[in-house]
C-alpha positions as a LaTeX table, in Angstrom:
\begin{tabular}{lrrr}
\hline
Residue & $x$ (\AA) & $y$ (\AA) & $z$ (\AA) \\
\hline
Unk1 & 117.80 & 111.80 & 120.99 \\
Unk2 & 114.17 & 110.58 & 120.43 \\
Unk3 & 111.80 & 113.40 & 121.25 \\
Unk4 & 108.54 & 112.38 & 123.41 \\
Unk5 & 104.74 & 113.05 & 122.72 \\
Unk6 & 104.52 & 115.16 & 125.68 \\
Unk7 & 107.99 & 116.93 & 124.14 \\
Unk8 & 106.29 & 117.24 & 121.15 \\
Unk9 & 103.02 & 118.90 & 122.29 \\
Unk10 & 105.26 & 121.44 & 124.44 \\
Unk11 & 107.14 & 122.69 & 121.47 \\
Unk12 & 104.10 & 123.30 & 119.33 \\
Unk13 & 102.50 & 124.96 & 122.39 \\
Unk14 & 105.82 & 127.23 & 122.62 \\
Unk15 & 105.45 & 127.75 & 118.82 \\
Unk16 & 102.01 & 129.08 & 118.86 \\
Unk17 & 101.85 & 131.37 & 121.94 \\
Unk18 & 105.20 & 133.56 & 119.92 \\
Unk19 & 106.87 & 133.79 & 123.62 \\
Unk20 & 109.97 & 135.54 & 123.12 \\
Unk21 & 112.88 & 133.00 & 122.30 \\
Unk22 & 114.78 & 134.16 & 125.47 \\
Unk23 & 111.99 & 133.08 & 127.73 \\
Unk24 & 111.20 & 129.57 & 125.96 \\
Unk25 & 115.01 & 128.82 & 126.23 \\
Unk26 & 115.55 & 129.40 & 129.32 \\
Unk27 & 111.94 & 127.18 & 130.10 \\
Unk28 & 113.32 & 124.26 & 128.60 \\
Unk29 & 116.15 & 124.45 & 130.05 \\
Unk30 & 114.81 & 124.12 & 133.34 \\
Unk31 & 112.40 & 121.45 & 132.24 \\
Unk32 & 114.62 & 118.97 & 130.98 \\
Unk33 & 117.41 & 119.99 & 135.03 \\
Unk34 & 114.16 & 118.82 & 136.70 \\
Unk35 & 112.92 & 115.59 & 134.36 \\
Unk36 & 114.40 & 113.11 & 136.20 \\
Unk37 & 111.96 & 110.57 & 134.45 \\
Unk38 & 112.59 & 110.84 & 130.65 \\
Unk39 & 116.58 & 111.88 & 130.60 \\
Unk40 & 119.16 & 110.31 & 132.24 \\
Unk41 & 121.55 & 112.49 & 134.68 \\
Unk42 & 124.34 & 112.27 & 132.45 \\
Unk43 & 122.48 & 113.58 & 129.61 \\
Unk44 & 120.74 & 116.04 & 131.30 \\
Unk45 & 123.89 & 118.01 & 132.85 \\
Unk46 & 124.75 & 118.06 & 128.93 \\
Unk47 & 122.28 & 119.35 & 127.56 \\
Unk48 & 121.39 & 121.83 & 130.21 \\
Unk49 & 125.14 & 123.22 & 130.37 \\
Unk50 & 124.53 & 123.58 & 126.42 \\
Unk51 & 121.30 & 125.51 & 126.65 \\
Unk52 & 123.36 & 127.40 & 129.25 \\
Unk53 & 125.74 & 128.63 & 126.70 \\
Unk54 & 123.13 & 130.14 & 124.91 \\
Unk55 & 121.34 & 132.00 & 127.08 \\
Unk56 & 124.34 & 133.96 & 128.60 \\
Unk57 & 124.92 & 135.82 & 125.57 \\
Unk58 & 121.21 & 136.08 & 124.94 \\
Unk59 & 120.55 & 137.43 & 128.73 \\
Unk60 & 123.88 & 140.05 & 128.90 \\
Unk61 & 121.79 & 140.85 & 125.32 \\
Unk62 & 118.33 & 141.46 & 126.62 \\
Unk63 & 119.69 & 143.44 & 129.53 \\
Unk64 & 122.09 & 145.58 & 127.38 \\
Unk65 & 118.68 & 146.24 & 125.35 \\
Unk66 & 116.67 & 147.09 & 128.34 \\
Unk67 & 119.52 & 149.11 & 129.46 \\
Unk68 & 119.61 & 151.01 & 126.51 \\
Unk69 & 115.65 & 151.79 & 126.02 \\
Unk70 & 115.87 & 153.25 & 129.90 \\
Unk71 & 118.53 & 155.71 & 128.66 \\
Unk72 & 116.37 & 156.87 & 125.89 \\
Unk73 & 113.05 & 157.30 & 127.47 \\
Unk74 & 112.54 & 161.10 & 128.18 \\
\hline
\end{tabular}
């Protein structure tokens, strides 16, 4: 899969602001659902259903961690 300028340039700008890795996940994901322009359909639903298996774990993990820092606040 050939990555685009504008693909490019997002990355790095991902890269340099240190967002947490949960957040720029789940960002690209929703970039590439909605780029109708750049990826075809059938290659989209792949690689969004992908990204999707990722970020469950990753979400029931940030919750269990939030979860976990309510308990031990005084």
């Amino acid at each position: 899969m050939d990555i685009t300028p504008q693909e490019e340039s997002m990355i790095k700008a991902f890269r340099e602001t240190d967002l947490p890795p949960l957040f720029v996940i789940i960002r690209v994901r929703n970039d590439i659902e909605n780029d109708i322009g750049n990826v075809k359909e059938s290659q989209r639903d792949v690689i969004v259903k992908t990204l999707e298996k990722y970020i469950g774990p990753l979400w029931e993990d940030y919750h269990e961690g939030k979860k976990s820092l309510v308990k031990d606040s005084p």
